[in-house]
Short mmCIF file of C-alpha atoms in Angstrom, two decimals:
data_model
loop_
_atom_site.label_atom_id
_atom_site.label_comp_id
_atom_site.label_asym_id
_atom_site.label_seq_id
_atom_site.Cartn_x
_atom_site.Cartn_y
_atom_site.Cartn_z
CA MET A 543 -96.34 117.05 -98.56
CA THR A 544 -99.24 119.33 -98.14
CA ASN A 545 -98.86 120.16 -94.51
CA ILE A 546 -95.54 121.73 -94.16
CA THR A 547 -96.62 124.74 -92.28
CA GLU A 548 -96.57 124.36 -88.54
CA PRO A 549 -100.06 123.23 -87.58
CA PRO A 550 -101.63 124.76 -84.53
CA PRO A 551 -100.56 122.93 -81.42
CA ASN A 552 -104.01 121.60 -80.60
CA ASP A 553 -105.95 118.59 -81.85
CA GLY A 554 -105.93 117.41 -85.47
CA GLU A 555 -109.67 117.68 -85.85
CA ALA A 556 -109.61 121.26 -84.76
CA ALA A 557 -106.88 121.94 -87.31
CA ALA A 558 -109.04 120.25 -90.01
CA GLU A 559 -111.94 122.48 -89.06
CA SER A 560 -109.89 125.63 -89.04
CA THR A 561 -108.50 125.08 -92.55
CA GLY A 562 -111.91 123.92 -93.61
CA ALA A 563 -111.85 122.07 -96.88
CA ARG A 564 -108.81 119.80 -96.86
CA TYR A 565 -108.69 116.66 -94.87
CA GLN A 566 -105.94 116.65 -92.32
CA PHE A 567 -104.59 113.58 -90.74
CA PRO A 568 -105.11 113.62 -87.01
CA ARG A 569 -102.09 114.40 -84.95
CA TRP A 570 -101.66 110.79 -83.68
CA ALA A 571 -101.19 109.66 -87.23
CA ASN A 572 -97.58 110.49 -86.67
CA TYR A 573 -97.41 107.43 -84.50
CA LEU A 574 -98.57 105.12 -87.25
CA PHE A 575 -95.24 104.93 -89.00
CA PRO A 576 -93.11 104.03 -85.95
CA THR A 577 -95.86 101.68 -84.76
CA LEU A 578 -96.13 99.93 -88.11
CA LEU A 579 -92.32 99.68 -88.24
CA LEU A 580 -92.28 98.04 -84.83
CA VAL A 581 -95.07 95.72 -85.81
CA ALA A 582 -93.32 94.79 -89.00
CA ILE A 583 -90.05 94.03 -87.19
CA GLY A 584 -92.07 92.12 -84.60
CA VAL A 585 -93.89 90.10 -87.22
CA PHE A 586 -90.70 89.24 -89.10
CA THR A 587 -88.94 87.99 -85.97
CA TYR A 588 -91.95 86.59 -84.27
CA ILE A 589 -93.36 84.41 -87.00
CA PRO A 590 -90.09 82.55 -87.73
CA LEU A 591 -89.46 82.23 -84.00
CA LEU A 592 -92.91 80.83 -83.46
CA GLY A 593 -92.56 78.45 -86.44
CA THR A 594 -89.19 77.18 -85.31
CA LEU A 595 -90.36 76.63 -81.78
CA ALA A 596 -93.55 74.99 -82.85
CA ILE A 597 -92.16 72.51 -85.35
CA SER A 598 -88.97 71.81 -83.31
CA PRO A 599 -88.70 68.12 -82.35
CA ASP A 600 -88.24 69.31 -78.77
CA THR A 601 -91.87 70.42 -78.90
CA ARG A 602 -93.35 67.81 -81.09
CA ALA A 603 -91.58 64.62 -80.12
CA VAL A 604 -90.53 65.02 -76.52
CA GLY A 605 -93.13 63.90 -73.99
CA TYR A 606 -94.89 61.35 -76.15
CA GLN A 607 -96.50 59.01 -73.68
CA PRO A 608 -98.95 56.59 -75.29
CA ALA A 609 -101.46 54.73 -73.18
CA GLN A 610 -100.15 51.20 -72.77
CA PRO A 611 -102.37 48.11 -72.56
CA VAL A 612 -101.01 47.14 -69.14
CA PRO A 613 -100.22 49.76 -66.48
CA PHE A 614 -96.61 48.65 -66.20
CA SER A 615 -94.52 50.95 -64.06
CA HIS A 616 -90.77 51.43 -64.50
CA ALA A 617 -90.78 53.56 -61.32
CA LEU A 618 -91.84 50.44 -59.44
CA HIS A 619 -89.89 47.74 -61.21
CA ALA A 620 -86.69 49.54 -62.20
CA GLY A 621 -86.84 52.15 -59.40
CA LYS A 622 -88.19 50.67 -56.17
CA LEU A 623 -87.50 47.02 -56.97
CA GLN A 624 -84.07 47.89 -58.52
CA LEU A 625 -84.44 45.46 -61.42
CA ASP A 626 -81.66 45.94 -63.98
CA CYS A 627 -82.87 47.07 -67.37
CA ARG A 628 -81.30 44.03 -68.95
CA TYR A 629 -83.45 41.65 -66.89
CA CYS A 630 -86.28 42.60 -69.21
CA HIS A 631 -84.62 44.30 -72.20
CA SER A 632 -82.28 41.38 -72.51
CA THR A 633 -81.14 41.91 -76.11
CA VAL A 634 -79.95 45.47 -75.62
CA GLU A 635 -76.30 44.48 -75.44
CA TYR A 636 -76.30 42.11 -78.39
CA ALA A 637 -78.70 43.53 -80.91
CA ALA A 638 -79.73 46.71 -82.62
CA PHE A 639 -83.15 46.31 -81.13
CA ALA A 640 -83.85 46.46 -77.39
CA ALA A 641 -86.42 43.75 -77.04
CA VAL A 642 -89.50 44.51 -74.98
CA PRO A 643 -89.95 41.45 -72.70
CA PRO A 644 -92.34 38.68 -73.58
CA THR A 645 -95.15 37.92 -71.14
CA GLN A 646 -93.13 34.94 -69.92
CA THR A 647 -90.65 37.36 -68.32
CA CYS A 648 -93.43 39.09 -66.39
CA LEU A 649 -94.66 35.72 -65.20
CA ASN A 650 -91.21 34.87 -63.78
CA CYS A 651 -92.45 36.92 -60.86
CA HIS A 652 -96.14 37.44 -61.41
CA ALA A 653 -96.96 33.77 -61.44
CA ALA A 654 -96.67 34.14 -57.64
CA ILE A 655 -96.73 37.88 -56.99
CA LYS A 656 -100.02 39.75 -57.45
CA SER A 657 -101.11 36.88 -59.63
CA ASP A 658 -104.82 37.71 -59.25
CA SER A 659 -104.44 41.44 -59.86
CA PRO A 660 -106.85 42.68 -62.51
CA LYS A 661 -104.03 44.89 -63.76
CA LEU A 662 -102.16 41.77 -64.85
CA ALA A 663 -105.10 39.97 -66.38
CA LEU A 664 -103.96 40.75 -69.94
CA VAL A 665 -100.49 39.49 -69.23
CA LYS A 666 -101.74 36.15 -67.96
CA GLU A 667 -104.20 35.84 -70.81
CA GLY A 668 -101.43 36.61 -73.27
CA PHE A 669 -99.21 33.99 -71.76
CA GLU A 670 -101.92 31.33 -71.82
CA THR A 671 -103.04 31.98 -75.38
CA GLY A 672 -99.56 32.65 -76.76
CA ASN A 673 -100.63 35.99 -78.17
CA PRO A 674 -98.24 38.81 -77.49
CA LEU A 675 -99.13 42.00 -75.65
CA ARG A 676 -99.41 44.91 -77.98
CA TRP A 677 -97.24 47.51 -76.31
CA ILE A 678 -97.28 50.84 -78.08
CA LYS A 679 -93.83 51.91 -79.33
CA VAL A 680 -92.72 55.12 -77.64
CA HIS A 681 -89.32 55.84 -79.20
CA ASP A 682 -89.41 55.60 -82.93
CA VAL A 683 -86.79 57.01 -85.26
CA PRO A 684 -87.75 57.13 -88.96
CA ASP A 685 -87.22 53.90 -90.85
CA PHE A 686 -84.48 55.46 -93.01
CA VAL A 687 -82.28 55.88 -89.94
CA TYR A 688 -80.06 53.08 -88.72
CA PHE A 689 -79.86 52.93 -84.95
CA ASN A 690 -78.10 50.26 -82.95
CA HIS A 691 -78.37 49.77 -79.21
CA SER A 692 -75.48 47.35 -78.84
CA ALA A 693 -73.06 49.77 -80.53
CA HIS A 694 -73.89 52.40 -77.95
CA VAL A 695 -74.36 50.32 -74.80
CA ASN A 696 -71.08 48.42 -75.30
CA LYS A 697 -69.15 51.67 -75.71
CA GLY A 698 -70.43 53.00 -72.42
CA VAL A 699 -73.32 55.20 -73.50
CA ALA A 700 -75.94 54.96 -70.78
CA CYS A 701 -79.62 54.34 -71.20
CA GLU A 702 -80.17 57.44 -69.15
CA SER A 703 -78.46 59.65 -71.78
CA CYS A 704 -81.09 58.83 -74.34
CA HIS A 705 -84.13 57.75 -72.36
CA GLY A 706 -83.95 59.99 -69.33
CA ARG A 707 -84.82 58.91 -65.80
CA ILE A 708 -86.82 55.81 -66.74
CA ASP A 709 -86.64 54.67 -63.14
CA GLN A 710 -88.84 57.58 -62.13
CA MET A 711 -91.45 57.20 -64.87
CA GLU A 712 -94.75 55.59 -63.96
CA GLU A 713 -95.40 55.45 -67.69
CA VAL A 714 -92.61 55.70 -70.26
CA SER A 715 -92.51 59.04 -72.09
CA GLN A 716 -89.98 60.19 -74.65
CA ALA A 717 -87.34 62.27 -72.88
CA LYS A 718 -85.18 63.33 -75.82
CA SER A 719 -86.08 64.57 -79.27
CA LEU A 720 -84.20 61.78 -81.17
CA SER A 721 -83.65 64.34 -83.96
CA MET A 722 -80.60 64.28 -86.18
CA ALA A 723 -79.25 67.35 -84.44
CA TRP A 724 -79.54 65.60 -81.13
CA CYS A 725 -77.73 62.50 -82.31
CA LEU A 726 -74.95 64.63 -83.78
CA GLU A 727 -74.55 66.72 -80.69
CA CYS A 728 -73.34 63.62 -78.90
CA HIS A 729 -71.50 62.12 -81.85
CA ARG A 730 -69.38 65.26 -82.13
CA ALA A 731 -68.38 65.03 -78.47
CA PRO A 732 -69.05 61.51 -77.21
CA GLU A 733 -66.69 61.95 -74.24
CA GLN A 734 -69.33 64.13 -72.59
CA SER A 735 -71.60 61.07 -72.22
CA LEU A 736 -69.32 58.05 -71.78
CA ARG A 737 -69.14 56.08 -68.63
CA PRO A 738 -67.64 52.67 -67.68
CA ARG A 739 -69.59 49.82 -69.26
CA GLU A 740 -70.67 48.28 -66.03
CA PHE A 741 -72.73 51.38 -65.20
CA VAL A 742 -74.61 51.81 -68.46
CA THR A 743 -77.91 50.83 -66.86
CA ALA A 744 -77.31 52.80 -63.68
CA MET A 745 -79.58 55.83 -63.20
CA GLY A 746 -78.46 59.13 -61.70
CA TRP A 747 -74.80 58.20 -62.15
CA ASP A 748 -72.35 61.04 -61.93
CA ALA A 749 -68.69 60.82 -62.95
CA GLN A 750 -67.46 63.21 -60.30
CA THR A 751 -69.10 61.42 -57.35
CA ALA A 752 -68.43 57.90 -58.69
CA THR A 753 -64.87 58.16 -59.86
CA GLY A 754 -63.63 61.53 -58.64
CA LYS A 755 -62.76 62.60 -62.19
CA SER A 756 -64.59 65.15 -64.21
CA GLN A 757 -66.81 63.84 -67.00
CA THR A 758 -64.56 65.31 -69.72
CA GLU A 759 -61.45 63.68 -68.26
CA LEU A 760 -63.06 60.32 -67.66
CA GLY A 761 -64.80 60.44 -71.04
CA ALA A 762 -61.56 61.10 -72.91
CA GLU A 763 -59.93 58.13 -71.12
CA LEU A 764 -62.82 55.83 -71.86
CA ALA A 765 -63.00 56.92 -75.46
CA GLN A 766 -59.43 55.77 -75.82
CA ASP A 767 -59.94 52.50 -73.94
CA TYR A 768 -63.04 51.53 -75.81
CA HIS A 769 -61.66 52.68 -79.17
CA VAL A 770 -64.53 54.99 -79.89
CA GLN A 771 -64.63 55.81 -83.56
CA PRO A 772 -63.06 59.05 -84.80
CA LEU A 773 -65.10 62.15 -85.60
CA HIS A 774 -65.26 61.56 -89.34
CA PHE A 775 -66.91 58.22 -88.83
CA MET A 776 -69.26 59.44 -86.16
CA THR A 777 -70.56 62.30 -88.30
CA SER A 778 -70.48 60.63 -91.71
CA CYS A 779 -73.89 60.41 -93.30
CA SER A 780 -73.54 56.75 -94.07
CA THR A 781 -73.04 55.87 -90.41
CA CYS A 782 -76.72 56.54 -89.70
CA HIS A 783 -78.17 56.49 -93.18
CA ARG A 784 -76.98 53.24 -94.64
CA MET B 1104 -94.82 129.63 -98.13
CA SER B 1105 -91.82 127.85 -96.87
CA THR B 1106 -90.51 124.76 -98.53
CA TYR B 1107 -88.81 121.78 -97.08
CA GLN B 1108 -85.45 123.08 -98.02
CA GLU B 1109 -85.95 126.28 -96.18
CA GLU B 1110 -87.47 124.87 -93.13
CA ARG B 1111 -85.10 124.13 -90.27
CA ILE B 1112 -86.50 122.11 -87.54
CA PRO B 1113 -84.28 122.37 -84.54
CA PHE B 1114 -83.42 119.24 -82.74
CA PRO B 1115 -85.85 119.17 -79.80
CA SER B 1116 -84.47 119.22 -76.33
CA PRO B 1117 -85.44 116.19 -74.23
CA TRP B 1118 -87.72 118.31 -72.19
CA ARG B 1119 -89.48 119.53 -75.23
CA LEU B 1120 -89.77 116.04 -76.61
CA VAL B 1121 -91.58 114.91 -73.50
CA LYS B 1122 -93.87 117.82 -73.64
CA GLU B 1123 -94.59 117.17 -77.26
CA LEU B 1124 -95.28 113.51 -76.63
CA ARG B 1125 -97.68 114.32 -73.89
CA LEU B 1126 -99.41 116.63 -76.23
CA ARG B 1127 -99.69 114.21 -79.04
CA ARG B 1128 -100.98 111.21 -77.12
CA PRO B 1129 -102.34 108.53 -79.50
CA PRO B 1130 -105.97 107.64 -79.11
CA TRP B 1131 -106.72 105.02 -76.49
CA TRP B 1132 -107.86 102.42 -78.99
CA LEU B 1133 -104.55 102.42 -80.78
CA VAL B 1134 -102.75 101.83 -77.50
CA ALA B 1135 -105.25 99.14 -76.56
CA LEU B 1136 -104.89 97.43 -79.93
CA LEU B 1137 -101.09 97.40 -79.66
CA LEU B 1138 -101.23 96.06 -76.11
CA LEU B 1139 -103.67 93.39 -77.24
CA VAL B 1140 -101.36 92.33 -80.04
CA VAL B 1141 -98.39 92.21 -77.73
CA ILE B 1142 -100.29 90.16 -75.23
CA GLY B 1143 -101.73 88.03 -77.98
CA THR B 1144 -98.27 87.07 -79.15
CA TRP B 1145 -97.70 85.41 -75.83
CA ILE B 1146 -100.59 83.04 -76.25
CA PRO B 1147 -98.94 80.75 -78.83
CA LEU B 1148 -95.67 80.98 -76.91
CA THR B 1149 -97.32 79.86 -73.72
CA LEU B 1150 -99.05 77.04 -75.59
CA ILE B 1151 -95.69 75.86 -76.91
CA TYR B 1152 -94.16 76.13 -73.50
CA GLN B 1153 -96.97 74.09 -72.10
CA ALA B 1154 -96.66 71.49 -74.80
CA ARG B 1155 -92.95 71.16 -73.92
CA GLN B 1156 -93.68 70.65 -70.26
CA GLN B 1157 -96.52 68.21 -70.59
CA THR B 1158 -96.63 64.66 -71.88
CA SER B 1159 -98.97 63.84 -74.73
CA ARG B 1160 -100.90 60.75 -75.65
CA LEU B 1161 -100.65 61.67 -79.30
CA PRO B 1162 -97.61 60.79 -81.36
CA ARG B 1163 -95.67 63.60 -82.97
CA ILE B 1164 -96.97 65.19 -86.11
CA HIS B 1165 -95.03 64.20 -89.19
CA PHE B 1166 -95.22 67.19 -91.50
CA PHE B 1167 -93.41 65.41 -94.28
CA HIS B 1168 -93.73 61.67 -94.16
CA ASP B 1169 -90.73 61.11 -96.37
CA MET B 1170 -89.84 57.49 -95.76
CA ASP B 1171 -90.45 57.64 -92.02
CA HIS B 1172 -92.77 54.63 -92.05
CA GLN B 1173 -91.69 52.17 -94.68
CA PRO B 1174 -93.85 49.20 -95.50
CA LYS B 1175 -91.58 46.73 -93.76
CA PHE B 1176 -91.83 44.90 -90.46
CA GLY B 1177 -89.20 45.56 -87.80
CA PRO B 1178 -88.40 43.40 -84.82
CA GLN B 1179 -91.38 42.71 -82.54
CA ALA B 1180 -93.70 44.53 -84.90
CA ALA B 1181 -97.35 43.62 -85.27
CA HIS B 1182 -98.47 41.91 -88.47
CA PRO B 1183 -102.07 41.99 -89.71
CA TRP B 1184 -101.92 38.59 -91.49
CA TYR B 1185 -101.03 36.22 -88.73
CA VAL B 1186 -103.44 34.97 -86.10
CA ASP B 1187 -101.04 35.72 -83.24
CA GLY B 1188 -100.33 39.18 -84.64
CA ARG B 1189 -96.56 38.72 -84.73
CA SER B 1190 -94.42 39.69 -87.70
CA MET B 1191 -91.53 37.66 -86.26
CA ARG B 1192 -92.51 34.05 -86.79
CA GLN B 1193 -91.90 31.53 -84.04
CA PRO B 1194 -89.71 28.52 -84.98
CA ILE B 1195 -91.73 25.61 -86.17
CA GLU B 1196 -92.01 22.90 -83.51
CA GLY B 1197 -89.41 20.23 -83.94
CA THR B 1198 -86.97 22.38 -85.92
CA ILE B 1199 -83.63 23.55 -84.65
CA ALA B 1200 -82.26 26.98 -85.57
CA ARG B 1201 -78.67 27.19 -86.73
CA GLY B 1202 -76.27 27.07 -83.85
CA MET B 1203 -78.93 25.76 -81.57
CA LEU B 1204 -78.24 22.05 -82.12
CA GLU B 1205 -77.61 20.43 -78.77
CA HIS B 1206 -74.66 18.38 -79.85
CA ASP B 1207 -72.59 19.08 -76.80
CA GLN B 1208 -74.97 18.02 -74.06
CA GLU B 1209 -72.55 18.62 -71.22
CA TYR B 1210 -72.05 22.21 -72.29
CA LEU B 1211 -75.57 23.07 -73.39
CA LEU B 1212 -77.62 21.20 -70.85
CA GLY B 1213 -75.28 20.58 -67.91
CA TYR B 1214 -76.26 16.95 -67.89
CA VAL B 1215 -76.19 13.85 -70.06
CA THR B 1216 -79.21 11.82 -71.14
CA LEU B 1217 -79.30 8.31 -72.52
CA ASP B 1218 -80.83 9.16 -75.94
CA GLY B 1219 -79.08 12.50 -76.25
CA THR B 1220 -82.20 14.67 -76.24
CA ARG B 1221 -83.53 17.10 -73.68
CA ALA B 1222 -86.82 15.26 -73.44
CA SER B 1223 -85.48 12.27 -71.43
CA SER B 1224 -84.36 12.55 -67.85
CA PRO B 1225 -80.74 13.23 -66.95
CA THR B 1226 -78.49 10.25 -66.20
CA ARG B 1227 -75.48 12.21 -65.03
CA PHE B 1228 -74.87 15.79 -64.09
CA VAL B 1229 -71.67 17.57 -65.07
CA ALA B 1230 -69.53 17.86 -61.95
CA THR B 1231 -67.39 20.89 -62.88
CA LEU B 1232 -67.21 23.55 -65.53
CA PRO B 1233 -67.11 22.19 -69.07
CA GLU B 1234 -63.62 21.97 -70.57
CA ARG B 1235 -64.16 24.71 -73.10
CA LEU B 1236 -64.52 27.27 -70.30
CA SER B 1237 -61.88 28.21 -67.76
CA ALA B 1238 -62.78 29.95 -64.53
CA ASP B 1239 -60.57 32.92 -65.17
CA SER B 1240 -61.27 36.50 -64.02
CA ASN B 1241 -63.01 37.25 -67.34
CA LEU B 1242 -65.61 34.53 -66.75
CA LEU B 1243 -66.00 35.39 -63.08
CA ASN B 1244 -66.53 39.09 -63.77
CA ARG B 1245 -69.08 38.21 -66.37
CA GLY B 1246 -70.70 35.92 -63.88
CA ARG B 1247 -70.79 38.56 -61.21
CA GLU B 1248 -72.48 41.02 -63.59
CA ARG B 1249 -75.01 38.49 -64.86
CA PHE B 1250 -75.73 37.28 -61.32
CA GLY B 1251 -76.45 40.86 -60.34
CA ILE B 1252 -78.90 41.26 -63.22
CA TYR B 1253 -80.78 37.99 -63.23
CA CYS B 1254 -80.35 36.35 -59.83
CA ALA B 1255 -79.80 39.10 -57.27
CA PRO B 1256 -83.37 40.45 -57.53
CA CYS B 1257 -84.57 37.29 -55.79
CA HIS B 1258 -81.47 35.68 -54.27
CA GLY B 1259 -79.74 38.89 -53.17
CA VAL B 1260 -76.27 40.13 -54.20
CA GLU B 1261 -74.58 37.63 -51.83
CA GLY B 1262 -76.96 34.81 -52.65
CA ALA B 1263 -78.49 34.85 -49.16
CA GLY B 1264 -82.03 34.78 -50.51
CA ASN B 1265 -82.85 38.29 -49.48
CA GLY B 1266 -83.15 40.18 -52.74
CA PRO B 1267 -85.54 43.13 -53.15
CA ILE B 1268 -88.11 41.05 -55.03
CA ASN B 1269 -88.10 38.42 -52.37
CA GLN B 1270 -88.48 41.11 -49.72
CA ALA B 1271 -91.31 42.79 -51.60
CA ALA B 1272 -93.14 39.49 -52.01
CA MET B 1273 -92.71 38.68 -48.32
CA ALA B 1274 -93.93 42.15 -47.32
CA LEU B 1275 -96.99 41.66 -49.56
CA LYS B 1276 -97.55 38.27 -47.86
CA GLU B 1277 -98.03 36.56 -51.19
CA GLY B 1278 -99.46 33.13 -50.51
CA LYS B 1279 -98.02 31.55 -53.65
CA TRP B 1280 -94.51 32.96 -53.26
CA VAL B 1281 -91.82 30.50 -52.16
CA ALA B 1282 -88.87 32.25 -50.53
CA ALA B 1283 -85.82 32.29 -52.80
CA THR B 1284 -83.30 29.71 -51.62
CA ASN B 1285 -80.22 30.77 -49.72
CA LEU B 1286 -77.47 29.72 -52.11
CA MET B 1287 -74.83 29.62 -49.38
CA THR B 1288 -76.23 26.61 -47.51
CA GLN B 1289 -74.41 23.27 -47.43
CA MET B 1290 -77.25 21.77 -49.45
CA ILE B 1291 -76.61 24.02 -52.43
CA ARG B 1292 -72.84 23.74 -52.04
CA GLU B 1293 -73.16 19.99 -52.48
CA ARG B 1294 -75.00 20.33 -55.76
CA THR B 1295 -72.93 19.70 -58.81
CA ASP B 1296 -72.15 22.52 -61.30
CA GLY B 1297 -74.40 20.74 -63.78
CA GLN B 1298 -77.35 20.84 -61.31
CA LEU B 1299 -76.92 24.57 -60.75
CA PHE B 1300 -76.68 25.04 -64.48
CA GLN B 1301 -79.85 23.09 -65.02
CA ALA B 1302 -81.58 25.05 -62.25
CA ILE B 1303 -80.95 28.24 -64.22
CA SER B 1304 -81.84 26.70 -67.62
CA ASP B 1305 -85.01 24.88 -66.60
CA GLY B 1306 -85.95 26.47 -63.32
CA VAL B 1307 -86.59 24.53 -60.14
CA ARG B 1308 -90.03 24.05 -58.73
CA SER B 1309 -91.25 27.64 -58.27
CA MET B 1310 -88.13 29.27 -59.66
CA PRO B 1311 -88.68 30.24 -63.30
CA SER B 1312 -86.53 29.12 -66.18
CA TYR B 1313 -83.93 31.57 -67.49
CA ARG B 1314 -83.09 29.68 -70.69
CA SER B 1315 -84.50 32.36 -72.90
CA GLN B 1316 -82.99 35.32 -71.08
CA ILE B 1317 -79.40 34.09 -70.42
CA SER B 1318 -77.05 32.66 -72.99
CA VAL B 1319 -75.36 29.31 -72.35
CA ARG B 1320 -71.92 30.80 -71.67
CA ASP B 1321 -73.40 33.36 -69.29
CA ARG B 1322 -75.23 30.63 -67.42
CA TRP B 1323 -71.93 28.84 -66.86
CA ALA B 1324 -70.36 32.13 -65.85
CA ILE B 1325 -73.06 32.52 -63.22
CA VAL B 1326 -72.40 29.01 -61.96
CA ALA B 1327 -68.67 29.81 -61.68
CA PHE B 1328 -69.45 32.99 -59.80
CA VAL B 1329 -71.84 31.24 -57.38
CA ARG B 1330 -69.03 28.77 -56.66
CA GLU B 1331 -66.68 31.66 -56.04
CA LEU B 1332 -69.22 33.27 -53.64
CA GLN B 1333 -69.60 30.01 -51.79
CA GLN B 1334 -65.87 29.79 -51.34
CA THR B 1335 -65.50 33.29 -49.97
CA LEU B 1336 -68.64 33.50 -47.79
CA PRO B 1337 -69.35 31.40 -44.70
CA VAL B 1338 -71.73 28.44 -44.87
CA ALA B 1339 -75.29 29.53 -44.13
CA ALA B 1340 -77.49 27.55 -41.75
CA GLU B 1341 -80.08 25.29 -43.34
CA PRO B 1342 -83.44 27.07 -42.93
CA GLN B 1343 -85.54 24.21 -41.54
CA GLU B 1344 -89.06 25.45 -42.24
CA ALA B 1345 -88.08 27.01 -45.51
CA SER B 1346 -86.81 23.80 -46.95
CA SER B 1347 -89.91 21.92 -45.80
CA THR B 1348 -92.20 24.50 -47.46
CA ALA B 1349 -90.00 24.20 -50.50
CA SER B 1350 -90.49 20.49 -50.72
CA ALA B 1351 -94.17 20.86 -49.94
CA SER B 1352 -94.57 23.36 -52.70
CA ALA B 1353 -92.77 21.05 -54.97
CA SER B 1354 -95.66 18.62 -54.84
CA THR B 1355 -98.48 21.17 -54.83
CA THR B 1356 -97.44 23.94 -57.21
CA PRO B 1357 -95.97 22.89 -60.49
CA ALA B 1358 -93.00 24.74 -61.89
CA THR B 1359 -94.02 28.19 -63.06
CA VAL B 1360 -92.67 27.89 -66.52
CA PRO B 1361 -92.43 24.45 -68.01
#
């Protein structure tokens, strides 16, 4: 308001000196306003962006890999040795819960194979005393959510869609966020993930190479064959919160 | 003195703008501060990116606990009260769960005993599939699938005793490992259906029991499928040494799982 006259084209300080008494903002002060504007816009977009990214389940939940009591490797057993998931997780087709195998299942083979390995000492001890191994749960949806393995596996939703490439994991880690948005993404378009029932435990399965049909085409056919529930059921709150 | 209203500032030509800007360069520390802030904003972003790429030993942070962890015990959960730490209680010895009563011995055991319990030794094995099952394509397909899951790891997809587990154990030269039997030999072909069924349910010598992993119907389905395999594939030669080690191991090593 004060400085409407054209100031001399040199530095602000010099101008202040020349006029003497009154303080004059230095020339660069003209940059403050645009800079502050930029900073303000930056802050208002940056903080929410940062917050969203930081608390997103993709950041917080994915990649959880607790240390297990026994160094059991899916890469070895399900990958190299080609054991079917159901050999160990035998309830996955019948029950809501996919049972983690009892020590007896391990001893089916390990009574004879690597029976003296120190890595298996806990398994043998558990079998002899009858005390279960305390595996740490990796995937855990909140208790107010109803999840059912058999409902998914019997309609041709593969383990891989929700657990990732287990057959390449030395230690299991959570591959998907298991958030409500993630569940709904599939529930709104299940045909993008359906495959014939006999391949639900297969890893690296691809509709195009296996059947010659695109996933959308095959999925739509299977959804019809398997009588997959309509959209209103799949997205109704009481389906998952019962 | 001129006022705002009077003053007319002409729109600067680009050239002039550049010149002006060069003239009015902000002080270095303002530029440095701005750069620092801009670079600083990348630090949390990189950290988040890193967190997304890496695995973590720590469970996710629950900002709001809501009812995420309710004071109830799910399947296979740990329980602080019991000595064995299980929240799921094991059936009390001598009790029979509903639907588990072995009233139809032929179907549930594959053999018949004198006193009608599993404890006494079999008097007669069932020769063919029990009446309540028919060897239709449904049962055979089920059998093929279950055989692939539970038997093929050791016995191989065609029952020739060359499954990946058997091969791994042989490659490791495991002293205690007994080669999985070739199921296509005359010896196994002459076994009754009941004997095959019992082999799955109770295990044989060093073969473990699959009672807890495979349901009764599925065990019969596997038997039906093995029969089908035997009909379509040629008879395999009796491995001489293998069967002698098998019988030797029978006396030295007890069955893995009683």
